[in-house]
Short mmCIF file of C-alpha atoms in Angstrom, two decimals:
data_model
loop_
_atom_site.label_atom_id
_atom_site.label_comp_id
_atom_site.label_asym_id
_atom_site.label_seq_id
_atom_site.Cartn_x
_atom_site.Cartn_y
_atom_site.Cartn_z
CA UNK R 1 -50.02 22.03 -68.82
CA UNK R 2 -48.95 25.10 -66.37
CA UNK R 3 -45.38 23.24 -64.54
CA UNK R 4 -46.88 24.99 -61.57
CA UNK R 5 -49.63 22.39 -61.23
CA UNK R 6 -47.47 19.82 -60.78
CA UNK R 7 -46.95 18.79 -57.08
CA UNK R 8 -43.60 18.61 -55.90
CA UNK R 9 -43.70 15.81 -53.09
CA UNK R 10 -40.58 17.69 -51.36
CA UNK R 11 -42.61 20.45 -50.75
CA UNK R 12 -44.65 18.63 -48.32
CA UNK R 13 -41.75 17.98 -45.90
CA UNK R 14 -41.03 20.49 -43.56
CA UNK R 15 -37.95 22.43 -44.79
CA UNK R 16 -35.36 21.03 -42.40
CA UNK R 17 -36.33 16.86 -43.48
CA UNK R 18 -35.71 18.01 -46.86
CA UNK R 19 -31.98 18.82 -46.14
CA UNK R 20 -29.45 16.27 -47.47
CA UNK R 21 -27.68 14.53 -44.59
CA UNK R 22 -23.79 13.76 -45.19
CA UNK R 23 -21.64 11.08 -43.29
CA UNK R 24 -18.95 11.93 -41.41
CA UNK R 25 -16.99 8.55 -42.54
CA UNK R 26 -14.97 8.80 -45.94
CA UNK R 27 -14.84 6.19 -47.89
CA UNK R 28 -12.65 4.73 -50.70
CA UNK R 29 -13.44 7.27 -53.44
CA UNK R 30 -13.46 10.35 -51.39
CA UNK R 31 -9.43 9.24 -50.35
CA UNK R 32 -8.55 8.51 -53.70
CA UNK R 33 -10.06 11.88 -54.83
CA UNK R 34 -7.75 13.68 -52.04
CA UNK R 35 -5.00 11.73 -53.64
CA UNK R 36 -5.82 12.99 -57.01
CA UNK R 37 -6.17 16.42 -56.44
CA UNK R 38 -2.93 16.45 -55.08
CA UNK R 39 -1.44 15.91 -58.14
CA UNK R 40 -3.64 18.31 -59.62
CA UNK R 41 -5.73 15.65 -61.47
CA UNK R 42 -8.99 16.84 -62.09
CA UNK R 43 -8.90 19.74 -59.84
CA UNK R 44 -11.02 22.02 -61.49
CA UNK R 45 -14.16 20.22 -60.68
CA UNK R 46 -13.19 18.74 -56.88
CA UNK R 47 -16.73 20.55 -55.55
CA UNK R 48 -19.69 20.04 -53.05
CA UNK R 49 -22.73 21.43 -54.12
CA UNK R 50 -23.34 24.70 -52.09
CA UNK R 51 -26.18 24.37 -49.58
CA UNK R 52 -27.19 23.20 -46.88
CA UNK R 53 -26.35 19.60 -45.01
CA UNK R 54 -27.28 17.55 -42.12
CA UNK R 55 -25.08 15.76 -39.26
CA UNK R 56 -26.36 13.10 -37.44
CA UNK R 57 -29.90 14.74 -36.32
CA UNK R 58 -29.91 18.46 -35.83
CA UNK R 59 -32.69 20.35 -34.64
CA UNK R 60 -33.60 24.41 -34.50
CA UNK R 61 -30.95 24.81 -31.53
CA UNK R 62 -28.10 22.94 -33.06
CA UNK R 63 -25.07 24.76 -34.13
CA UNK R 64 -24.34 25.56 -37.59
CA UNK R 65 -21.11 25.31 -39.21
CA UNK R 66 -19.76 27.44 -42.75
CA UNK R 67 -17.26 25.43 -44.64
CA UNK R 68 -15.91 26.26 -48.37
CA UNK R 69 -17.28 23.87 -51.20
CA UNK R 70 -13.95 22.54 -51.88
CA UNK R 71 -14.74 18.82 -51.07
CA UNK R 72 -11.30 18.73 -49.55
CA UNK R 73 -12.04 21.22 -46.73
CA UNK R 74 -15.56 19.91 -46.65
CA UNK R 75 -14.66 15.89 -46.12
CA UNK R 76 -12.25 17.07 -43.33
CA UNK R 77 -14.61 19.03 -41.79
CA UNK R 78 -17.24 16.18 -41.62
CA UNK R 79 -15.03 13.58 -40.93
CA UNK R 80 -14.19 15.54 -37.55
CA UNK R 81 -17.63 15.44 -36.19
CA UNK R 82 -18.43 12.06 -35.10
CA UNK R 83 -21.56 11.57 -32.80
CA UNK R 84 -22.54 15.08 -33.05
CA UNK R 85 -25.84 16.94 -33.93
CA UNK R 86 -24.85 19.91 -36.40
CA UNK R 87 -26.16 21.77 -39.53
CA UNK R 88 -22.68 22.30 -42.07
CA UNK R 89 -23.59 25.31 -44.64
CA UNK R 90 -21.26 24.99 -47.27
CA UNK R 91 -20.97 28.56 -49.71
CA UNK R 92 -20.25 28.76 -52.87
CA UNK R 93 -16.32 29.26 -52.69
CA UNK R 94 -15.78 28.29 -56.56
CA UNK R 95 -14.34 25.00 -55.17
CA UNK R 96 -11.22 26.57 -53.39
CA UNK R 97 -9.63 25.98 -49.84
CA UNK R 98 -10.82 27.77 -47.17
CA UNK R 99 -7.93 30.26 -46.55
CA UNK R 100 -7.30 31.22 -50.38
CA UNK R 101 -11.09 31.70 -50.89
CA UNK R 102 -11.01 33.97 -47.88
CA UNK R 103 -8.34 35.23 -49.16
CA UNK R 104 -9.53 36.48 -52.97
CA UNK R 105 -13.05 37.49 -51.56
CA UNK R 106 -14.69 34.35 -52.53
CA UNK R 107 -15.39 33.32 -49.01
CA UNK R 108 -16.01 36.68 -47.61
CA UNK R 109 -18.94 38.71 -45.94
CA UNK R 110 -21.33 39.29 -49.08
CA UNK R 111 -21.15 35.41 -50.28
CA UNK R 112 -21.47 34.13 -46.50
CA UNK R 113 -24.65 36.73 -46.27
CA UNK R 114 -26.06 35.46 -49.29
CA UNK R 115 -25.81 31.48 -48.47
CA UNK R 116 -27.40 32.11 -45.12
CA UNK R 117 -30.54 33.89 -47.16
CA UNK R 118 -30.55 31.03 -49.84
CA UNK R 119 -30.51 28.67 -47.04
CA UNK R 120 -33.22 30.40 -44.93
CA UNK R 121 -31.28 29.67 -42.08
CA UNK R 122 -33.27 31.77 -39.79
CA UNK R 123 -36.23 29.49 -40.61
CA UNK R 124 -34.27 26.36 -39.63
CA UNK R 125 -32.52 27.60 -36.51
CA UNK R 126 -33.78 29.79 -33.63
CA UNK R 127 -30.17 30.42 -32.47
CA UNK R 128 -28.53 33.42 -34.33
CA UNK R 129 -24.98 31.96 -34.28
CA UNK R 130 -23.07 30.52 -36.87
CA UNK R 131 -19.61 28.75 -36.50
CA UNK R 132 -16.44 29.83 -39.06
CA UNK R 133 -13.21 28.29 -39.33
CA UNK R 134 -10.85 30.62 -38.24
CA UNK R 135 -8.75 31.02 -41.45
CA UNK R 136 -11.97 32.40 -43.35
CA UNK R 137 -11.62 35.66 -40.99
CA UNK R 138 -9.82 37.12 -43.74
CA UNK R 139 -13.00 37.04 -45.92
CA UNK R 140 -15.53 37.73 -43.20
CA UNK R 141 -15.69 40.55 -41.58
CA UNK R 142 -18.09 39.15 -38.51
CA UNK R 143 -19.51 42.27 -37.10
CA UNK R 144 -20.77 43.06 -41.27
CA UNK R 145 -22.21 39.09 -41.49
CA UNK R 146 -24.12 40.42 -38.00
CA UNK R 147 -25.03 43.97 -40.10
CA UNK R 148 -26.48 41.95 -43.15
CA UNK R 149 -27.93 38.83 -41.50
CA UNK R 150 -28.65 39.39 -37.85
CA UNK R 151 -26.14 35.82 -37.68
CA UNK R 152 -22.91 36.28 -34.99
CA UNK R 153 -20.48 34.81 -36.56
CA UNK R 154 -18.07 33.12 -34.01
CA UNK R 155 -14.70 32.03 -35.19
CA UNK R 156 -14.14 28.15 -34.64
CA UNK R 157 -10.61 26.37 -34.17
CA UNK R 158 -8.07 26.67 -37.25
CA UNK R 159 -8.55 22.92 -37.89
CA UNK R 160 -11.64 20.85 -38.12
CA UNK R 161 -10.17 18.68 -35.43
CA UNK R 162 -9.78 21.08 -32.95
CA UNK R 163 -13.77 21.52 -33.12
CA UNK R 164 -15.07 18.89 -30.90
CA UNK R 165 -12.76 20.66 -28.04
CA UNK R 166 -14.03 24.24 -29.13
CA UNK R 167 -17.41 23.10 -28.44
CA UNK R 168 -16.36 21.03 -25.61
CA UNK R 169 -14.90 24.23 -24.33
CA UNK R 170 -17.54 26.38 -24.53
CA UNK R 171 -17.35 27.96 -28.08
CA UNK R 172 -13.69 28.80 -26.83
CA UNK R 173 -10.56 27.53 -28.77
CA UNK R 174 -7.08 27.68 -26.90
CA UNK R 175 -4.15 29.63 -27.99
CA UNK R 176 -2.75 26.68 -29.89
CA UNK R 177 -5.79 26.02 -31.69
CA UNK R 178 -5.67 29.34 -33.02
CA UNK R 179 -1.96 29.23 -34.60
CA UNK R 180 -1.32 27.88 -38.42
CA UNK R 181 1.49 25.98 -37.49
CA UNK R 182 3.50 24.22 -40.10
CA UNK R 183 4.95 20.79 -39.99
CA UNK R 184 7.01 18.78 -41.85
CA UNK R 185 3.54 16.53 -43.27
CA UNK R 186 2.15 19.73 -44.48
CA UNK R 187 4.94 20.65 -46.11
CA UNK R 188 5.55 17.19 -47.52
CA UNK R 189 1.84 17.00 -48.61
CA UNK R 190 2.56 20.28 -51.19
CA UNK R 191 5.07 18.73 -52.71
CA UNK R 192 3.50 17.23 -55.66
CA UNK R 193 1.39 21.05 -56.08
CA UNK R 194 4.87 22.38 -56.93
CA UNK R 195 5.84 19.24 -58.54
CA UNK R 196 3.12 19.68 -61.07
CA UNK R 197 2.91 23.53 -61.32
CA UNK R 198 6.22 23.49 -63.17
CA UNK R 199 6.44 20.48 -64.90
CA UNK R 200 5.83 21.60 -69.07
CA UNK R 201 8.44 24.37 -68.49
CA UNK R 202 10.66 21.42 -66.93
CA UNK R 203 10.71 19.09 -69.56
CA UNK R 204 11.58 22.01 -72.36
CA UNK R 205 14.46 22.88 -70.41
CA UNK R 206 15.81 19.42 -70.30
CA UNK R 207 15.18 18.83 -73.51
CA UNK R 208 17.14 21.88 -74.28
CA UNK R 209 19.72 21.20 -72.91
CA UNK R 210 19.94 17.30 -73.85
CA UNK R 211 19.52 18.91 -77.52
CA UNK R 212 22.90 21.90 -76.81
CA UNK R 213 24.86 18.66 -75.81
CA UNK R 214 25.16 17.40 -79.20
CA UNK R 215 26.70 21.03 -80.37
CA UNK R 216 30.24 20.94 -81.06
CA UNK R 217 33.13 22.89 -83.27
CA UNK R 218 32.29 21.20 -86.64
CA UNK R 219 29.02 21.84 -85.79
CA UNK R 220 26.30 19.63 -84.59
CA UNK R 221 26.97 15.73 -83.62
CA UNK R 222 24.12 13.17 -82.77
CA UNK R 223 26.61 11.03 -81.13
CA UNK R 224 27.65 13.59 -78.88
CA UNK R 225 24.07 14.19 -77.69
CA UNK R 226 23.22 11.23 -77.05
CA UNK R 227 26.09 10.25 -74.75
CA UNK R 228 26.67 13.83 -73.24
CA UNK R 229 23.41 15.13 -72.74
CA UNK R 230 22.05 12.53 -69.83
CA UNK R 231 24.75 14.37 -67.64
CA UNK R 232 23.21 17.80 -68.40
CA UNK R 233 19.46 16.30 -67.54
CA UNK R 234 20.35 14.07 -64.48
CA UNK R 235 21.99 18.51 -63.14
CA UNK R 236 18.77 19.55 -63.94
CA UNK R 237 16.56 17.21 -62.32
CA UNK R 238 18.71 17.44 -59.06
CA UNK R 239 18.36 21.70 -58.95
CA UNK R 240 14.84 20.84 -59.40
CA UNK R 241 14.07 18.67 -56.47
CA UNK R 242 16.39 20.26 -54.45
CA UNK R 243 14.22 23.70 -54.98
CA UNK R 244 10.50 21.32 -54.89
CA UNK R 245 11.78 18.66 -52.38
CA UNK R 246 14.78 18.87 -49.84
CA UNK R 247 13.21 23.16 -49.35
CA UNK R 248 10.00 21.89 -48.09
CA UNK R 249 11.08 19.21 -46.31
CA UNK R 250 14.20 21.03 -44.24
CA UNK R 251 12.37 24.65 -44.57
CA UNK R 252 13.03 25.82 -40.97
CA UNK R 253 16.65 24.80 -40.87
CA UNK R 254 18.03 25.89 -44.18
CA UNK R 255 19.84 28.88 -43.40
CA UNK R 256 18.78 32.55 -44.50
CA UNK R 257 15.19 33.86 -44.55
CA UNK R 258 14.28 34.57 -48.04
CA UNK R 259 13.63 31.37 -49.94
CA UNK R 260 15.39 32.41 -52.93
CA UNK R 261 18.46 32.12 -50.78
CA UNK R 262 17.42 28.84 -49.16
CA UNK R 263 16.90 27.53 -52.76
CA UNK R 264 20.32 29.09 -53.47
CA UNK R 265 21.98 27.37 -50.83
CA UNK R 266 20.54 24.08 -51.67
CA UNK R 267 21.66 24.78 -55.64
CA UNK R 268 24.83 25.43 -54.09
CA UNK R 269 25.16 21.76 -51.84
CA UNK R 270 23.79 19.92 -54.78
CA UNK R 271 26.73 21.56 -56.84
CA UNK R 272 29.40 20.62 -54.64
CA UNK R 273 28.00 16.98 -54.29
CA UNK R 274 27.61 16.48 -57.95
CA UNK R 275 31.27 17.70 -58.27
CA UNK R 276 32.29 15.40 -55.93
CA UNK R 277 30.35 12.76 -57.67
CA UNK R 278 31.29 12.97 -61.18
CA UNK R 279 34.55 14.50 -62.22
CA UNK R 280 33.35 17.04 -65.08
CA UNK R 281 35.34 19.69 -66.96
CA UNK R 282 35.87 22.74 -65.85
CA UNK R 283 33.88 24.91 -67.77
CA UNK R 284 30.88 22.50 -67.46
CA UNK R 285 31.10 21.97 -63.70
CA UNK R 286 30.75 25.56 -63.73
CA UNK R 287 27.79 26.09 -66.38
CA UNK R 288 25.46 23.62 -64.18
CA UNK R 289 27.02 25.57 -61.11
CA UNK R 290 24.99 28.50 -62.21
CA UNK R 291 22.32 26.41 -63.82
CA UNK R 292 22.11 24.81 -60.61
CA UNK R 293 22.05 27.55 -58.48
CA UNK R 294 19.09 29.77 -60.51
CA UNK R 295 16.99 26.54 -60.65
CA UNK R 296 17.04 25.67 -57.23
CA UNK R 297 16.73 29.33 -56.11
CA UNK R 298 13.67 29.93 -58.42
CA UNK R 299 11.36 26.79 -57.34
CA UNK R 300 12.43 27.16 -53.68
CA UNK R 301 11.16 31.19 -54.16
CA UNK R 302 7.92 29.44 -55.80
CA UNK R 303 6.99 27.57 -52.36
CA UNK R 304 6.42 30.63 -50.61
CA UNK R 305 2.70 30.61 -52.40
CA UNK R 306 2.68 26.91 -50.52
CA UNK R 307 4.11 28.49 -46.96
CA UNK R 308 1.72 29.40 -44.01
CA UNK R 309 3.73 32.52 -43.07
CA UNK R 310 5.37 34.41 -45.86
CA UNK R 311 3.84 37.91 -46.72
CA UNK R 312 2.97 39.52 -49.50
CA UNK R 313 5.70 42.79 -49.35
CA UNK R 314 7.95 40.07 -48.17
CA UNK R 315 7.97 37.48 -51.33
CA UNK R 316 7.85 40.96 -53.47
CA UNK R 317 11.21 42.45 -51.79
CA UNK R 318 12.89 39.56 -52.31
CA UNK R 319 11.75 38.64 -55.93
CA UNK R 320 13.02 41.94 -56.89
CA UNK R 321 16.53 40.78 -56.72
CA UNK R 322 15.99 37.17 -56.90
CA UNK R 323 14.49 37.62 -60.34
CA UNK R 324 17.31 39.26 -61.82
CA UNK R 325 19.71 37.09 -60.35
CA UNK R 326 17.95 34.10 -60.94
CA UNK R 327 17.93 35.29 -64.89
CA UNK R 328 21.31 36.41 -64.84
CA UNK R 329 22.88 33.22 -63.64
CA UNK R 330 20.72 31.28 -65.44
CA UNK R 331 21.85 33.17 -69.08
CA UNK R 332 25.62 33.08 -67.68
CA UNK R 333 25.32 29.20 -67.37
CA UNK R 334 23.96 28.62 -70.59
CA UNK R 335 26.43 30.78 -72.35
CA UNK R 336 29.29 28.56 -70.83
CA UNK R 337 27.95 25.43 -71.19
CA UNK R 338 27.60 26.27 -74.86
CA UNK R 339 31.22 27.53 -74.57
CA UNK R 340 32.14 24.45 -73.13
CA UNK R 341 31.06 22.51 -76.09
CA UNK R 342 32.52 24.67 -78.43
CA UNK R 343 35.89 24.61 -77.33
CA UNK B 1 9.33 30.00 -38.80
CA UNK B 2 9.80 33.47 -39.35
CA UNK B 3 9.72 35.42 -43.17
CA UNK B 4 12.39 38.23 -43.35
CA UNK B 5 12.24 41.35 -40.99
CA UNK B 6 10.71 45.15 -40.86
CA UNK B 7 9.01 44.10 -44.60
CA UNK B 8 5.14 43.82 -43.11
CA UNK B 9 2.81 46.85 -43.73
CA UNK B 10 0.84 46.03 -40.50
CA UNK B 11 0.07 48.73 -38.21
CA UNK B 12 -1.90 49.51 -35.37
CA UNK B 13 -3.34 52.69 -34.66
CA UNK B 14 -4.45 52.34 -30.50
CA UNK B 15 -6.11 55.84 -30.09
CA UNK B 16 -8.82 53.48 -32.22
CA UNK B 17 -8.51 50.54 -30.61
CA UNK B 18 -10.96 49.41 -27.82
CA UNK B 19 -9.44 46.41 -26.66
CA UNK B 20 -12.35 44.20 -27.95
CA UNK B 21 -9.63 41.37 -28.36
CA UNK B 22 -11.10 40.56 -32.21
CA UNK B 23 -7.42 40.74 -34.05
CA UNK B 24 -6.24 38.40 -31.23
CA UNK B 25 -8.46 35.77 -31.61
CA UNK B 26 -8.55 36.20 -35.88
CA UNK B 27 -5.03 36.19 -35.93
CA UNK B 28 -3.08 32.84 -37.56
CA UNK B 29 0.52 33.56 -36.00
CA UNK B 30 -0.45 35.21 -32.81
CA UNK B 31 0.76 38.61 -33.21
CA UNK B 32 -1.55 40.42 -31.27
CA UNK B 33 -2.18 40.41 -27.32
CA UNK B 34 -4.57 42.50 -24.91
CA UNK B 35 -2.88 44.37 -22.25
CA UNK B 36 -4.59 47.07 -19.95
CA UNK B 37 -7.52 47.16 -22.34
CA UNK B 38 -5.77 47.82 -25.83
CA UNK B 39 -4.21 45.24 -28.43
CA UNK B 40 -0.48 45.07 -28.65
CA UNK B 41 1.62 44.05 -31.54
CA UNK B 42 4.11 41.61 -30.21
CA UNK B 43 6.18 40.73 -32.51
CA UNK B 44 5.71 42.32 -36.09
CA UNK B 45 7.53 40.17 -37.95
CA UNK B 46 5.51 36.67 -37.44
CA UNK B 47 2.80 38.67 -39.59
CA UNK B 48 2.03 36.94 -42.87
CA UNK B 49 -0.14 40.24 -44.27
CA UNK B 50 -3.65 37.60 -44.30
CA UNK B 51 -5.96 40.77 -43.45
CA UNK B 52 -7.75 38.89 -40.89
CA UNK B 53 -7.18 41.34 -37.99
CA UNK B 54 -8.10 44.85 -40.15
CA UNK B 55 -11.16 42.88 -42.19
CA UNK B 56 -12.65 42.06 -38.30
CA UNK B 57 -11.77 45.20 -36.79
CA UNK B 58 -14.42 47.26 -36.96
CA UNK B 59 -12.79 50.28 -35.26
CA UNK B 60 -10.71 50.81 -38.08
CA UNK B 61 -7.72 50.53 -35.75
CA UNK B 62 -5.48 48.01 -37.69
CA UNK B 63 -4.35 48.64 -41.14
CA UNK B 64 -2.39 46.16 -43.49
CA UNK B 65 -1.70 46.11 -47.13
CA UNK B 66 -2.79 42.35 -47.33
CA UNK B 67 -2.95 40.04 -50.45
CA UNK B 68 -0.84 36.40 -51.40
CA UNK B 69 2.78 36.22 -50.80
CA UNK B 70 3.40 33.92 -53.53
CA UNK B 71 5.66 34.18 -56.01
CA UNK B 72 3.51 32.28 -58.98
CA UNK B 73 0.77 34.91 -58.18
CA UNK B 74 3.31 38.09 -58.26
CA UNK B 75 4.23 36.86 -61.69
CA UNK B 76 1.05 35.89 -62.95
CA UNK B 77 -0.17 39.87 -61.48
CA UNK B 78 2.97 41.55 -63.71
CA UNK B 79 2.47 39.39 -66.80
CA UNK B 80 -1.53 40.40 -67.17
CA UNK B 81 -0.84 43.58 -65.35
CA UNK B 82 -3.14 43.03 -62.56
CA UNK B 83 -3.03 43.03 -58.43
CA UNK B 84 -0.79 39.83 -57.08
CA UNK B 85 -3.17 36.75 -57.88
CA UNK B 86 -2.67 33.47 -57.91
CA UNK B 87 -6.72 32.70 -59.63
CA UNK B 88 -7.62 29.16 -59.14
CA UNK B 89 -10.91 29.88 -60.63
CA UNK B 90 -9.04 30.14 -64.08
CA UNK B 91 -5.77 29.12 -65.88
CA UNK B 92 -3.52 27.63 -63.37
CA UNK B 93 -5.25 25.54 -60.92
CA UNK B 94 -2.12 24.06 -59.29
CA UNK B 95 -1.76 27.41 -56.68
CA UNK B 96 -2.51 27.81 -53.21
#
């Protein structure tokens, strides 16, 4: 039997009734899924199918709204428009953020022109307007959307909460609502991002190091290891979340600008607590004070891929001597703590 | 917050520029402003290089060497000897 004989019941809707309509409540799963992806748990596949959806009850004069199909950008986006009447078109962004798919091309002109076509949009809506976040603007080029689609893109508030006012407003979004701003939740939200991204490497160094303990002048003792190396770790761990944690949290008032140095300085106060702390030999102190210092310097540098305002020449003049330095220090610290255990 | 000084590649070119007041409203750190009918750079250094102004300027009036200022993606671009990228569509997932 020809498949084309076969009556699809959809196709007797009209095309907007066959539209999926989404809610703007979340409920239990989609929080714990936020919570999940934080810590990177099954990140890869954190989607929305790319397509069309329906607020409430829109019509052929209701706005339409583009979001990214990462269902982190799409749930707070939905969740934001309570009570109103709007079509959400959500492209095909591979499942990443608004702002880094804009930024790699993934939510740019061509894929924005091509969702709009898939959708039919001009079938649905009379209006020619469609309504971006902001922080895609780096992917769309709005006068080439306009070129390919006959759509006018208009840029909407930075954050979905600001939209309600933007409409309210007259498609206009204040000064405010057009600045990335970024506060100390934000920054405390990426902490477990950084947290994860390094955490393989982490545990090899620490067990290196709990491992180098046990060396000594006759050789290699098990007893030593075991009693010495927890000190070596507990350094570690402290270099680590002073680069992942205290540099997030106290970004704008650690001193210096790059933040290899803030990481540096932070390496540095950690150091000088520790010493206060316990009462180590010399040459050890002064192993983890390097140690410390190219640790803490290195994940701090890694959070500028988490900041809102650090540029691209920027992080690449200072990783040109912050690399270097962060090796060198690093291979001087090793060399004495060894040193220290041989002597 | 401001990133370190005179690094940014932005630059505005206002024999091209008519004033139309995109870059201002694309912008994320407000670094343009419209005065007497052209766009003014008001403080350079509060760029973060996004390419939002130069991608929706289409006078070709603003030009900026844009891409991620991450350091994860500037290694991951000189160990597989490509542009600065942190991909989330492959490998590492954990970026941006």
């Amino acid at each position: 039997m020809n498949s084309r004989t076969i009556l699809n019941t959809e196709d007797l809707l009209p095309l907007a009734a066959r539209i999926p309509k989404v809610s703007v409540q979340l409920n239990l799963n989609d929080k714990l899924g936020a919570l999940k992806v934080r810590f990177g748990i099954g990140r890869d596949d954190y989607k929305v199918t790319p397509g069309l959806y329906k607020i409430g009850h829109p019509d052929s004069q209701s706005d339409v709204l583009i979001s990214a199909n990462y269902k982190l950008s799409f749930d707070m986006l939905r969740k934001n428009l309570g009570g109103m009447n709007l079509w959400i078109l959500v492209v095909d962004t591979k499942g990443v953020n608004v702002w880094c798919a804009a930024g790699k091309g993934n939510f740019g002109t061509e894929n924005v022109a091509k969702s709009i076509k898939n959708a039919s949009l001009e079938d649905i809506v009379k209006h020619r307007r469609i309504i971006a976040p902001q922080l895609a603007a780096s992917g769309i080029a709005a006068h080439k959307v306009k070129e390919l689609t006959g759509f006018r893109v208009i840029f909407g508030p930075v954050l979905a909460k600001d939209i309600k006012s933007f409409f309210a407003a007259g498609y206009k979004a204040t000064p405010e609502m057009r600045r990335v701003t970024f506060p100390i939740n934000e920054r405390a939200k990426l902490i477990p991002v950084d947290f994860m991204y390094g955490k393989y490497q982490m545990l090899i160094i620490l067990a290196s190091f709990f491992v180098l303990a046990g060396l000594d002048r006759t050789g290699f003792l098990f007893a030593k290891m075991v009693e010495t190396g927890l000190y070596p770790m507990f350094n570690i761990i402290c270099a680590y979340l002073a680069g992942i944690v205290l540099t997030p949290l106290f970004l704008p008032w650690i001193p210096l600008r790059p933040f290899a140095l803030k990481g540096t300085f932070l390496g540095l106060a950690i150091t000088i607590l520790l010493n206060i702390l316990f009462q180590m030999p010399f040459i050890e102190s002064l192993s983890f004070g390097f140690i410390n210092l190219s640790i803490a310097s290195f994940m701090a540098m890694n959070f500028t891929g988490s900041s809102t305002f650090s540029s691209l020449s920027g992080v690449q003049k200072e990783m040109k001597w912050a690399i270097p330095f962060q090796i060198g220090f690093s291979a001087v610290g090793l060399i004495l703590f060894i040193l220290s255990k041989l002597i | 917050m401001q990133y370190l000084r005179n690094v940014v590649t932005l630059n505005l070119n206002a024999d091209l520029c008519t004033g139309c007041g995109m870059c201002a409203i694309v912008c994320p750190h407000a670094v343009f402003e419209i005065t007497r009918g052209k766009a003014r750079i008001i403080d350079i250094d509060d760029c973060m290089e996004c390419g939002a102004c130069s991608n929706n300027c289409r006078f070709g009036a603003i030009m900026v060497k844009s891409g991620v200022g991450c350091a994860a993606g500037i290694i991951n671009g000189i160990l597989n000897g490509t542009e600065p990228s942190c991909d989330c569509t492959k490998g590492n997932k954990n970026c941006c």
